[in-house]
XYZ file of C-alpha atoms in Angstrom:
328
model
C 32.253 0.570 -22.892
C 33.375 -3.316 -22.829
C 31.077 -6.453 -23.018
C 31.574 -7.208 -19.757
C 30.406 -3.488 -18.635
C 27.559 -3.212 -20.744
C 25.978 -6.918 -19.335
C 26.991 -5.417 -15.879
C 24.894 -2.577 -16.564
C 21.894 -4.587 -18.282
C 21.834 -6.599 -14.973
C 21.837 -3.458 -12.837
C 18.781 -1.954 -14.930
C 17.077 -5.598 -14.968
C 17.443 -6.111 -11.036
C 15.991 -2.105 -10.690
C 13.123 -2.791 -12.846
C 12.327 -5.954 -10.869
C 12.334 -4.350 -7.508
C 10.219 -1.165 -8.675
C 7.481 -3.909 -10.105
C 7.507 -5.615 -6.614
C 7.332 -2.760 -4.923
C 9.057 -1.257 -1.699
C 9.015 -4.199 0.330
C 11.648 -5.238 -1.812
C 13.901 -2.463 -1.046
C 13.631 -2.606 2.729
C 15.685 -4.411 5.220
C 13.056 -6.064 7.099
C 9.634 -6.825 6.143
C 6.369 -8.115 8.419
C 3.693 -9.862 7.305
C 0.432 -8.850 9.568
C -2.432 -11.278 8.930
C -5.718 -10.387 10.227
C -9.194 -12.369 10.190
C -10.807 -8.990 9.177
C -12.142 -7.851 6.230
C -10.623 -4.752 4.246
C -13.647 -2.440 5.404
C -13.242 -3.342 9.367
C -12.492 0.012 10.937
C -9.895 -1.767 12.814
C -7.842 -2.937 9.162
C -7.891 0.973 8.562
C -5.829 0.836 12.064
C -3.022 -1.459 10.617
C -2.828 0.584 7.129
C -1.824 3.490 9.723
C 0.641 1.234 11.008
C 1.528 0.158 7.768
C 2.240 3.751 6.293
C 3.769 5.228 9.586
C 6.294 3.140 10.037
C 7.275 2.934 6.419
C 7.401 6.529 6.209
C 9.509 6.470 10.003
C 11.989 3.797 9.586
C 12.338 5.560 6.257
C 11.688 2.131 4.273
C 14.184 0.164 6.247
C 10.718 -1.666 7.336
C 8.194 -2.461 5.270
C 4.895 -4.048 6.218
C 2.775 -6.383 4.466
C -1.188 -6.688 5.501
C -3.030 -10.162 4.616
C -6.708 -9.055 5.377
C -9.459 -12.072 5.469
C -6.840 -14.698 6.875
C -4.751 -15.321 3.592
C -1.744 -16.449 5.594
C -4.025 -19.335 7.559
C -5.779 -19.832 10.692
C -4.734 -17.428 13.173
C -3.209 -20.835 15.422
C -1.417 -21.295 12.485
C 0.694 -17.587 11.773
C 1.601 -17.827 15.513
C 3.417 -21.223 15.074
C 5.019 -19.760 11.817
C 6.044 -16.290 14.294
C 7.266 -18.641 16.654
C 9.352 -20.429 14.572
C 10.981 -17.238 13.977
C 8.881 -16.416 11.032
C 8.672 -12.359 10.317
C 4.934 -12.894 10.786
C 2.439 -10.924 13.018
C -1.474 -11.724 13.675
C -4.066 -9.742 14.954
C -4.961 -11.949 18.168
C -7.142 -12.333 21.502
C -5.822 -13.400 24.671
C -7.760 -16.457 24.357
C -5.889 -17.946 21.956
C -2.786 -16.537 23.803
C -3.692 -18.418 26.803
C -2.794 -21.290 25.401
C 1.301 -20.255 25.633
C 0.629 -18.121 28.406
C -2.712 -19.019 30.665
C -2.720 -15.268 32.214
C -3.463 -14.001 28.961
C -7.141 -15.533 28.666
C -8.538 -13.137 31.722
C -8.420 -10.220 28.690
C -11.154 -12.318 27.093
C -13.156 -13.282 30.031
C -16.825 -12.563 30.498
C -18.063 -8.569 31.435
C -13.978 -7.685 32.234
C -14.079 -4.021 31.745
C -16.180 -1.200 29.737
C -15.990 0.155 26.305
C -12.452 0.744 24.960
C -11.412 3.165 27.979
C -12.328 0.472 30.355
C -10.191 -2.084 29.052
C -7.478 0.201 27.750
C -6.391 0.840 31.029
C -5.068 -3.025 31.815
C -3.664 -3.583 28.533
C -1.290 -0.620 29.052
C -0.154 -1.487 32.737
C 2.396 -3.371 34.042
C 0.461 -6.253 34.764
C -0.128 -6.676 31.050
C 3.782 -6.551 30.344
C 4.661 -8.806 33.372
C 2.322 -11.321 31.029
C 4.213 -10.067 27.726
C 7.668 -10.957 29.178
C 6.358 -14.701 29.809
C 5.011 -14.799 26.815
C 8.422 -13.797 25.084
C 10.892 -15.692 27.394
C 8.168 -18.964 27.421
C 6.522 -18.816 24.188
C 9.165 -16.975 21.391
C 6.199 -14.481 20.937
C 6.525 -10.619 21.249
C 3.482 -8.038 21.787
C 3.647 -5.030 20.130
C 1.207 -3.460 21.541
C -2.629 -5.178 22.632
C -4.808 -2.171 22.380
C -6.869 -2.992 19.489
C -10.267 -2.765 20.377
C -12.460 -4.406 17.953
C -15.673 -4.147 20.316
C -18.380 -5.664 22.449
C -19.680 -8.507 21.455
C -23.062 -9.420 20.830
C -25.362 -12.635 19.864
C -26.708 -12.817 16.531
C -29.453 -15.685 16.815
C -32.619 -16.854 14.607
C -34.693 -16.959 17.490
C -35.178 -13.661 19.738
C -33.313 -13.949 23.279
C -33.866 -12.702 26.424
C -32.878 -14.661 29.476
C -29.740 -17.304 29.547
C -32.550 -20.142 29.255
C -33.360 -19.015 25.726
C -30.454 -20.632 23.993
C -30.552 -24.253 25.728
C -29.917 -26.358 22.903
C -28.825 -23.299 20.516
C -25.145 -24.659 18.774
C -22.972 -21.219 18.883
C -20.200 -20.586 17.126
C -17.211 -19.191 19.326
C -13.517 -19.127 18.935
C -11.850 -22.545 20.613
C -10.038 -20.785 23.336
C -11.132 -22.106 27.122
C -12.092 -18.497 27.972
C -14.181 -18.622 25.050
C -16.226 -22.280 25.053
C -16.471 -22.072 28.801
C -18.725 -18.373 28.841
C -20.912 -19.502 25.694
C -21.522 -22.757 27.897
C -22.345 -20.325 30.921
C -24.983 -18.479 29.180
C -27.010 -21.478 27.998
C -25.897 -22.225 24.848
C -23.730 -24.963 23.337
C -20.337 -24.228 22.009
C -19.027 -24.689 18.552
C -15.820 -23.487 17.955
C -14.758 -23.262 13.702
C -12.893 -20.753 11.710
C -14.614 -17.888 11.307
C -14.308 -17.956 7.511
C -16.618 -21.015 7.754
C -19.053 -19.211 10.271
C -21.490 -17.901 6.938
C -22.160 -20.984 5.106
C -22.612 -22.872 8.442
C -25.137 -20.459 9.504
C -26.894 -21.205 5.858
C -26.813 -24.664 6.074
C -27.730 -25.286 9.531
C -24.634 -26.747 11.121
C -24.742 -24.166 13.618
C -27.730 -22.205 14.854
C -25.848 -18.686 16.384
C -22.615 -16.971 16.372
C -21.253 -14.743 19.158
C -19.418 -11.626 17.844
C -18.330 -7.726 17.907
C -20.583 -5.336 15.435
C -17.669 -4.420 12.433
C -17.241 -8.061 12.132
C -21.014 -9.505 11.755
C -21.340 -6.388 9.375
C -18.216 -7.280 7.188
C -19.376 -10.846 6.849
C -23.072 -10.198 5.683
C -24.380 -12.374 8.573
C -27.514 -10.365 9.002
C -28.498 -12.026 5.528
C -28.214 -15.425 7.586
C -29.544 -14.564 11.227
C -32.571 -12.591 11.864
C -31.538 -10.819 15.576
C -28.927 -8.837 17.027
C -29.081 -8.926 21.089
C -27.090 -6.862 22.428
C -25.365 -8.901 25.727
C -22.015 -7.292 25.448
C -20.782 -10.069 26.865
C -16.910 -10.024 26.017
C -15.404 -7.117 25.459
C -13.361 -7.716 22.303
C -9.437 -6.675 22.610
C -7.339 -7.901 20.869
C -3.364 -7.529 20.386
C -0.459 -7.554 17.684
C 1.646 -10.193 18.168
C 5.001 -11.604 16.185
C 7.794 -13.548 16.265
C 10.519 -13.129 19.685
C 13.154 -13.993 17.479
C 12.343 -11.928 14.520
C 11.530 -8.896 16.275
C 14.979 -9.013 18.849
C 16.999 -9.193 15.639
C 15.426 -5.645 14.808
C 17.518 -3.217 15.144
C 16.488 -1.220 18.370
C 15.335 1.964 16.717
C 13.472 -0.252 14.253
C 12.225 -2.052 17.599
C 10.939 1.108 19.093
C 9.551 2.671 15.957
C 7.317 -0.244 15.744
C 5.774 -0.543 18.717
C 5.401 3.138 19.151
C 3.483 3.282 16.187
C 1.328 -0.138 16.907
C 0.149 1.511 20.390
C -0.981 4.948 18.534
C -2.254 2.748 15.747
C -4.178 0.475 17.793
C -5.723 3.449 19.289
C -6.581 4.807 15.308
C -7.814 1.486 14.922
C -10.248 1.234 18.183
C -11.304 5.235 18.265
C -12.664 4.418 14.609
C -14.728 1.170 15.827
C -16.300 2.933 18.239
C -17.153 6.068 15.620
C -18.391 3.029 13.739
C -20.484 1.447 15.561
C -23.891 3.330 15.576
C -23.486 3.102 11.553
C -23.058 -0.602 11.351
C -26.008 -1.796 13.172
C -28.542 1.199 11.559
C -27.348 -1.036 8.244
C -27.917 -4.115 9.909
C -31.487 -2.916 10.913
C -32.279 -1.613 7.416
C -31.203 -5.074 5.732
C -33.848 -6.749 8.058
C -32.254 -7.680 11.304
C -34.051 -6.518 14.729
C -31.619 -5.538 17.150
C -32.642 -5.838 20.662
C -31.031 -4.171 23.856
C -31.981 -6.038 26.632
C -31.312 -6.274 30.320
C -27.635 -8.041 30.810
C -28.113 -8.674 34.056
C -28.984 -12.668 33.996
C -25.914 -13.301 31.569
C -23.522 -11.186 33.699
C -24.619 -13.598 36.962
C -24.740 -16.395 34.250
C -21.028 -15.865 33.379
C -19.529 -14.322 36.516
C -18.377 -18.174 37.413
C -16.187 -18.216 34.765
C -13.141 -16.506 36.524
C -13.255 -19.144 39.474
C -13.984 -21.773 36.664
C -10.475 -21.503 34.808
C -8.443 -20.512 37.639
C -8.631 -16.944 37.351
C -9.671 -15.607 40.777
C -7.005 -13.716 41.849
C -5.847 -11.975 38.443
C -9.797 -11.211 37.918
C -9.074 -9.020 41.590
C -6.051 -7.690 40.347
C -7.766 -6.792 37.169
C -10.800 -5.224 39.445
C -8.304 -3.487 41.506
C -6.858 -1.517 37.959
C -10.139 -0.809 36.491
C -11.399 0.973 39.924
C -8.495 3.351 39.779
């Protein structure tokens, strides 16, 4: 065997040894980076490591997928304007924030929309939600890949015990930014304050906000029971949320790659949402035994607080056409 051979070989052996330490993302053809707000015990991030391992094992490692649990790749905003800069990045997003690109998008976050993960299930797999996913993929460079990842209802967590919409005047409540969003926490009485949700624990500590809105898995994975003392249970918004990446990135797929993926991300979200609910009951008898009172109350006076909303930010007749799916 020659010099030349023999380094040709030690390079082979070298490059082989490098891409079994990285792993098989380096052996794939096309990697995606999914970046979630959720912690690694949310019964929805045991959803995406379905996802993850399905379509690995499908594509047969011609796509590999990456999962950046507790926001590692940035605000949420922030992946979206990487995706739609063509970026092979994905995010784990409500249609609040969607709205912004596409305003349709923010009735899937409005105020007392549908019930449980059946309810709600049944617009995010119609037509009318892919009449909103082509605009948001011609308009916006951002492709869906399936929005039925239900994360669930969610509820107020508060130092003070509420019962009526008059029990959080003056109450600062953290909420994400979205119109959909600010404009229902306004509604019910309180006053928004949108942040990051990373920064919702130490401002709960310190004071700089006095409540947070949010779905059971995620107060639980947070610890914010050890920083509010009640759980009231106003259902309010019915958490659903989507996977979203980049247009460009994801039409450069090759088909079958296209279709394995978002085959697997619509039985994954529904891994992901089937487990929340399972989880549910479990979460808040921890909650309760680390000190927290959780109250169910009548919703009534924050569903008439809230019902405004729709008319509010324009959404009148897709709230009917919503209506009109749900009573089918």
């Amino acid at each position: 065997m020659g010099f030349m051979s023999r380094a040709a070989l030690a390079a082979a052996c070298g490059l082989a040894f490098a891409g079994s330490m990285l792993g098989v993302a380096t052996a794939a053809d096309y990697t995606l980076n999914i970046n979630t707000a959720l912690t690694t015990s949310d019964p929805l991030y045991k959803g995406l490591e379905d996802l993850q391992k399905n379509v690995e094992a499908r594509s047969e490692g011609r796509l590999a997928i990456r999962l950046f649990p507790g926001s590692q790749l940035g605000k949420d905003e922030d992946v979206l304007e990487q995706a739609r800069a063509g970026a092979g990045n994905a995010v784990v997003v409500d249609g609040g924030r969607l709205a912004v690109y596409v305003k349709d998008f923010g009735v899937l976050s409005g105020p007392y929309l549908a019930s449980g993960y059946e309810g709600i299930r049944k617009v995010v797999t119609s037509p009318l939600l892919d009449e909103m996913a082509k605009k948001l993929h011609d308009g916006a460079q951002l492709q869906v890949l399936s929005f039925n990842w239900w994360q669930g209802e969610r509820h107020l967590l508060t130092n003070k015990p509420i019962k009526v919409p008059a029990d959080l005047q003056g109450i600062r409540m953290r909420t994400p930014g979205a119109p959909v969003w600010t404009e229902t926490v306004k509604a019910m009485g309180a006053t928004p304050a949108p942040m990051a949700w990373a920064e919702v624990y130490s401002a709960l500590q310190t004071q700089v906000i006095d409540a947070v809105e949010a779905q059971d898995p995620a107060a639980y994975g947070s610890r914010l029971y050890e920083v509010t003392k009640y759980l009231t249970k106003t259902g309010h918004f019915n958490l659903i949320t989507g996977l979203v990446t980049s247009a460009a990135w994801f039409d450069a797929l090759p088909p079958d790659l296209q279709t394995i993926l978002k085959e697997e991300a619509l039985k994954s979200g529904d891994v992901a949402s089937h487990g929340t609910e399972a989880a549910i009951a479990d979460i808040e008898a921890k909650m309760k035994e680390a000190g927290m009172t959780i109250d169910e109350i009548d919703v009534t006076p924050f569903k008439e607080a809230t019902a405004g909303v729709y008319e509010t930010l324009g959404y009148t007749d897709l709230k009917k056409e919503v209506d009109a799916l749900l009573a089918k």
